[in-house]
Coordinates of C-alpha atoms in Angstrom, one line a residue:
M536 CA -11.6 28.0 -3.6
K537 CA -12.6 29.3 -0.2
K538 CA -10.3 30.8 1.8
P539 CA -8.9 28.3 4.6
L540 CA -9.0 31.3 7.3
V541 CA -5.2 30.7 8.9
G542 CA -2.8 32.0 7.3
A543 CA -1.2 34.9 4.9
L544 CA 0.5 32.8 3.1
F545 CA -3.1 31.5 1.5
T546 CA -4.9 35.0 1.7
V547 CA -5.2 35.9 -1.6
L548 CA -5.0 32.2 -3.3
L549 CA -6.9 29.7 -1.0
L550 CA -10.0 30.7 -3.1
G551 CA -11.6 28.8 -0.2
A552 CA -11.7 25.9 -2.6
G553 CA -13.0 23.4 -0.9
I554 CA -13.7 25.6 2.0
A555 CA -17.0 26.0 0.6
P556 CA -17.9 23.8 3.8
A557 CA -20.6 24.9 4.8
T558 CA -23.1 26.6 7.2
A559 CA -24.6 24.9 9.0
A560 CA -24.7 21.1 10.8
A561 CA -27.7 21.3 10.4
G562 CA -31.0 19.7 9.2
H563 CA -30.7 17.8 5.7
D564 CA -31.8 18.6 2.9
A565 CA -35.6 17.7 2.5
A566 CA -35.1 16.2 -0.6
T567 CA -32.7 13.6 0.4
A568 CA -34.4 10.9 -1.1
G569 CA -35.2 8.6 -4.5
T570 CA -37.4 5.6 -3.4
V571 CA -33.9 3.3 -2.9
K572 CA -31.6 4.8 -0.5
A573 CA -35.4 5.8 1.7
Q574 CA -34.6 1.9 2.1
I575 CA -31.6 1.9 3.1
K576 CA -30.4 2.6 6.3
P577 CA -27.9 5.7 6.9
K578 CA -24.6 5.6 7.9
A579 CA -24.4 7.7 11.3
V580 CA -22.0 10.0 9.7
N581 CA -19.5 11.7 12.7
F582 CA -15.7 13.3 13.3
A583 CA -14.2 10.0 13.8
G584 CA -11.0 9.3 10.9
T585 CA -11.6 13.2 9.9
V586 CA -8.2 15.8 10.4
A587 CA -7.8 18.8 11.0
L588 CA -4.6 21.3 9.1
S589 CA -3.4 24.2 9.3
N590 CA -5.4 25.8 7.6
C591 CA -8.3 23.2 5.7
S592 CA -9.4 20.3 6.5
G593 CA -9.1 17.0 5.0
S594 CA -9.9 13.1 6.3
V595 CA -7.5 10.1 6.9
V596 CA -8.5 7.8 3.7
R597 CA -8.1 4.4 2.0
T598 CA -9.0 2.4 -0.9
P599 CA -11.0 -1.5 -0.6
D600 CA -7.5 -2.6 -1.6
S601 CA -5.3 -1.1 1.5
Q602 CA -4.0 -3.3 4.0
P603 CA -3.4 -2.8 7.9
S604 CA 0.8 -2.5 7.3
D605 CA 0.2 0.5 4.4
P606 CA 1.1 3.6 5.6
A607 CA -1.7 5.7 6.0
L608 CA -3.1 8.4 3.4
V609 CA -4.8 11.9 4.6
L610 CA -6.7 13.0 2.1
S611 CA -7.5 17.6 1.6
N612 CA -8.0 19.7 -1.2
G613 CA -4.7 20.9 -3.8
H614 CA -5.4 24.3 -2.8
C615 CA -4.5 23.6 0.9
M616 CA -0.5 22.0 0.2
E617 CA 1.7 23.6 2.7
S618 CA 3.0 24.2 -1.1
G619 CA 0.6 27.3 -2.1
F620 CA -2.1 26.7 -4.6
P621 CA -0.1 24.9 -7.9
G622 CA -0.4 26.2 -10.9
P623 CA -2.3 25.0 -14.1
G624 CA -1.1 22.1 -15.4
E625 CA 1.5 21.3 -12.5
V626 CA 1.6 18.1 -10.5
V627 CA 2.7 17.4 -7.3
F628 CA 4.6 14.1 -7.0
D629 CA 6.3 12.1 -4.4
Q630 CA 7.1 15.3 -2.6
P631 CA 8.8 15.3 0.9
S632 CA 6.7 17.1 3.7
T633 CA 7.2 16.5 7.2
R634 CA 2.8 18.0 7.3
S635 CA 1.6 17.4 10.7
F636 CA -2.2 16.7 11.1
T637 CA -4.7 16.9 13.8
L638 CA -6.9 13.4 14.2
L639 CA -10.6 13.3 15.6
N640 CA -12.6 11.4 17.1
A641 CA -16.2 10.5 16.5
A642 CA -17.2 13.2 19.5
G643 CA -14.9 16.1 17.2
S644 CA -12.2 15.9 20.1
G645 CA -9.1 16.0 18.7
V646 CA -7.2 12.8 20.0
G647 CA -3.4 13.1 18.4
T648 CA -1.4 14.2 16.2
L649 CA -0.5 12.6 12.2
R650 CA 2.9 13.4 10.8
A651 CA 2.8 13.3 7.1
S652 CA 5.8 11.5 5.2
K653 CA 6.0 12.5 1.4
I654 CA 2.8 14.4 -0.7
A655 CA 2.0 11.7 -2.5
Y656 CA -0.4 13.7 -5.1
G657 CA -1.4 17.2 -5.8
T658 CA -3.1 19.1 -8.2
M659 CA -5.7 21.1 -9.0
T660 CA -5.6 20.2 -12.4
D661 CA -9.1 18.3 -13.6
T662 CA -9.6 18.2 -9.7
D663 CA -8.7 19.8 -7.0
I664 CA -6.5 17.1 -4.2
S665 CA -4.2 16.4 -2.9
V666 CA -3.2 13.2 -1.0
Y667 CA -0.3 12.6 2.2
Q668 CA 1.2 9.7 3.1
L669 CA 2.0 9.3 6.7
T670 CA 4.5 8.0 9.1
R671 CA 1.5 5.1 10.5
T672 CA -0.3 2.8 9.1
Y673 CA -3.8 2.1 9.3
A674 CA -3.2 -0.4 12.0
Q675 CA -1.0 2.2 14.1
I676 CA -3.0 4.0 14.5
E677 CA -6.5 2.3 14.6
S678 CA -3.9 0.4 17.2
T679 CA -3.4 3.4 19.1
Y680 CA -6.7 5.6 18.9
G681 CA -9.8 2.7 18.4
I682 CA -10.3 5.3 14.8
K683 CA -10.7 3.6 11.1
A684 CA -10.1 4.9 7.9
L685 CA -13.1 6.3 5.8
E686 CA -13.3 4.1 2.4
L687 CA -13.0 6.0 -1.1
N688 CA -15.9 4.9 -2.4
T689 CA -15.7 3.7 -6.1
A690 CA -17.6 5.1 -8.6
H691 CA -19.8 8.0 -9.6
P692 CA -21.8 10.0 -6.9
V693 CA -24.9 9.7 -7.7
Q694 CA -27.3 13.0 -8.2
G695 CA -29.9 13.5 -5.4
S696 CA -27.8 11.3 -2.8
A697 CA -28.0 12.5 0.6
I698 CA -24.4 13.4 1.9
T699 CA -22.8 15.3 4.8
V700 CA -19.7 17.2 4.7
V701 CA -17.6 16.6 7.5
S702 CA -14.8 20.0 9.0
G703 CA -12.0 18.6 11.1
Y704 CA -10.9 22.7 11.3
W705 CA -14.5 23.4 11.9
K706 CA -15.9 20.4 14.0
R707 CA -19.0 21.5 11.9
T708 CA -21.0 19.4 9.5
Y709 CA -23.0 20.3 6.9
A710 CA -26.1 18.1 5.2
C711 CA -27.3 18.2 2.0
N712 CA -27.8 16.5 -1.0
V713 CA -25.5 16.1 -4.0
D714 CA -27.9 18.4 -6.8
G715 CA -26.5 17.7 -10.0
F716 CA -22.9 17.6 -11.8
V717 CA -21.0 19.8 -13.2
Y718 CA -19.4 19.1 -16.8
R719 CA -16.8 22.1 -16.1
L720 CA -16.5 23.9 -13.1
K721 CA -14.2 27.6 -13.9
E722 CA -11.9 29.4 -10.6
G723 CA -9.8 32.3 -11.8
E724 CA -6.6 30.1 -13.2
W725 CA -8.3 26.7 -13.1
T726 CA -10.9 24.5 -14.5
W727 CA -12.0 20.7 -12.7
K728 CA -13.8 18.7 -14.7
D729 CA -17.4 16.4 -13.0
S730 CA -18.1 18.4 -10.0
V731 CA -20.6 18.2 -7.8
R732 CA -22.7 20.6 -7.0
Y733 CA -24.5 20.6 -3.7
T734 CA -27.9 21.3 -2.8
S735 CA -28.6 25.1 -1.6
A736 CA -28.0 23.0 2.2
C737 CA -24.8 23.4 2.5
Q738 CA -24.0 26.6 3.0
T739 CA -19.6 25.3 3.6
I740 CA -18.0 28.4 4.6
G741 CA -13.7 29.3 4.6
G742 CA -12.0 26.8 6.6
T743 CA -13.8 23.5 5.1
S744 CA -11.5 22.6 2.1
G745 CA -11.0 19.5 1.5
S746 CA -13.5 18.1 3.8
P747 CA -14.7 14.6 3.4
V748 CA -18.1 14.2 1.3
I749 CA -20.0 11.1 3.0
D750 CA -22.4 9.6 1.3
N751 CA -25.6 9.1 4.3
A752 CA -26.3 5.5 3.0
T753 CA -22.7 4.2 2.7
G754 CA -20.3 5.8 4.6
K755 CA -18.1 6.4 1.9
V756 CA -16.4 9.3 0.8
V757 CA -17.6 10.1 -2.6
A758 CA -16.0 13.6 -2.9
V759 CA -13.7 16.2 -1.2
N760 CA -15.8 19.5 -0.3
N761 CA -13.5 22.4 -2.9
T762 CA -15.1 25.8 -3.5
G763 CA -18.5 27.4 -3.7
N764 CA -19.7 31.1 -5.8
E765 CA -19.7 34.0 -2.8
D766 CA -20.3 36.5 -4.8
G767 CA -22.2 35.9 -8.1
Q768 CA -19.2 36.8 -9.5
Q769 CA -18.2 34.6 -13.8
C770 CA -15.5 32.2 -13.4
T771 CA -13.3 34.4 -10.9
D772 CA -11.4 34.3 -8.0
N773 CA -14.1 32.7 -5.1
N774 CA -16.7 33.0 -8.1
P775 CA -16.7 29.7 -9.6
C776 CA -18.6 29.3 -12.6
E777 CA -20.5 26.1 -14.3
V778 CA -19.5 25.2 -18.2
D779 CA -21.7 23.2 -20.1
E780 CA -20.3 21.4 -22.8
S781 CA -21.6 24.0 -25.1
G782 CA -19.7 26.6 -23.5
N783 CA -23.1 28.4 -21.4
V784 CA -21.9 29.8 -18.7
T785 CA -24.3 29.6 -15.7
V786 CA -23.4 31.0 -12.2
R787 CA -24.6 30.3 -8.8
Q788 CA -24.5 32.8 -6.2
G789 CA -24.5 30.7 -3.0
I790 CA -23.9 27.8 -4.4
N791 CA -21.3 25.5 -3.6
Y792 CA -19.4 22.8 -4.6
A793 CA -16.4 19.6 -4.1
Q794 CA -14.8 17.2 -6.9
E795 CA -15.2 13.8 -6.9
T796 CA -12.8 11.2 -6.0
Y797 CA -13.3 7.8 -7.6
G798 CA -11.0 8.1 -9.9
I799 CA -8.8 8.5 -6.8
V800 CA -8.7 4.6 -6.7
P801 CA -7.2 3.3 -9.8
C802 CA -3.9 5.1 -9.1
I803 CA -3.1 3.9 -5.9
G804 CA -1.3 0.0 -6.4
T805 CA 0.1 -2.2 -3.7
G806 CA 1.3 -0.9 -0.8
N807 CA -0.4 2.8 -1.3
K808 CA 1.6 3.8 -3.3
F809 CA 0.3 6.2 -5.9
D810 CA 1.5 4.5 -9.7
L811 CA -0.4 7.0 -12.5
D812 CA 0.3 4.0 -15.2
R813 CA -2.5 1.6 -13.4
P814 CA -4.8 1.2 -15.8
G815 CA -8.8 3.0 -15.7
C816 CA -6.3 5.9 -13.9
V817 CA -7.0 9.5 -15.6
L818 CA -6.0 11.9 -12.9
P819 CA -3.5 14.8 -14.3
K820 CA 0.4 13.4 -15.2
P821 CA 3.8 15.2 -13.9

């Protein structure tokens, strides 16, 4: 995990998980395409709906079934929680929080402060996510700031898709493609399942942890940025390694990764409330 860049609190831990965000906002990977996607007019990707945390990035998100009157949700990384890194097997669920987030507009300017009422869900087991419930509804946010939430895609990301990692912390974007998927991604004590591997153009950096990964064709969130191999070490903090079904280990120095988000959707029910017993929900339970 890439270190958040702020705070001694996370100095050792913030493995940069998620901060693998990026390097430059520059050009899209030349390999963008796929005939089908090339025929789809890409959505304009900007900063609207993203947020800056004290040490990471994030975004205001909704499911396809979320209602305007529902309390809004903010997505980031599990390693970005103010309580520190949850240990292997640990799940933070329905815990009070007053964390604040700076909401950004399309140009990347801060337009207001949003505040959490609780950490609805957070873990670094199998995935690396935190989801905060806010004190305001989607309708209130849109009415006040004219900004809509980003929608979580309900389907698995597609290899070769053109994507953009949008960092509210740095107010920078990183454009590349989905290079492939990792059966198991191991970093220090943590193991993540079916992670997204970026092509080399997404050179994310510390502070980009928690950034939404946007599918350029749909404008929807398909993953959350969380880590990268900095020094070429094997399976250590800040140096995740790839492990395949046979146990073979591959190290890709300078390559960054994200955690898929489609699996969050089945776990959110009426009123944007997390229900880990809902059909199709496979997120780890407390």
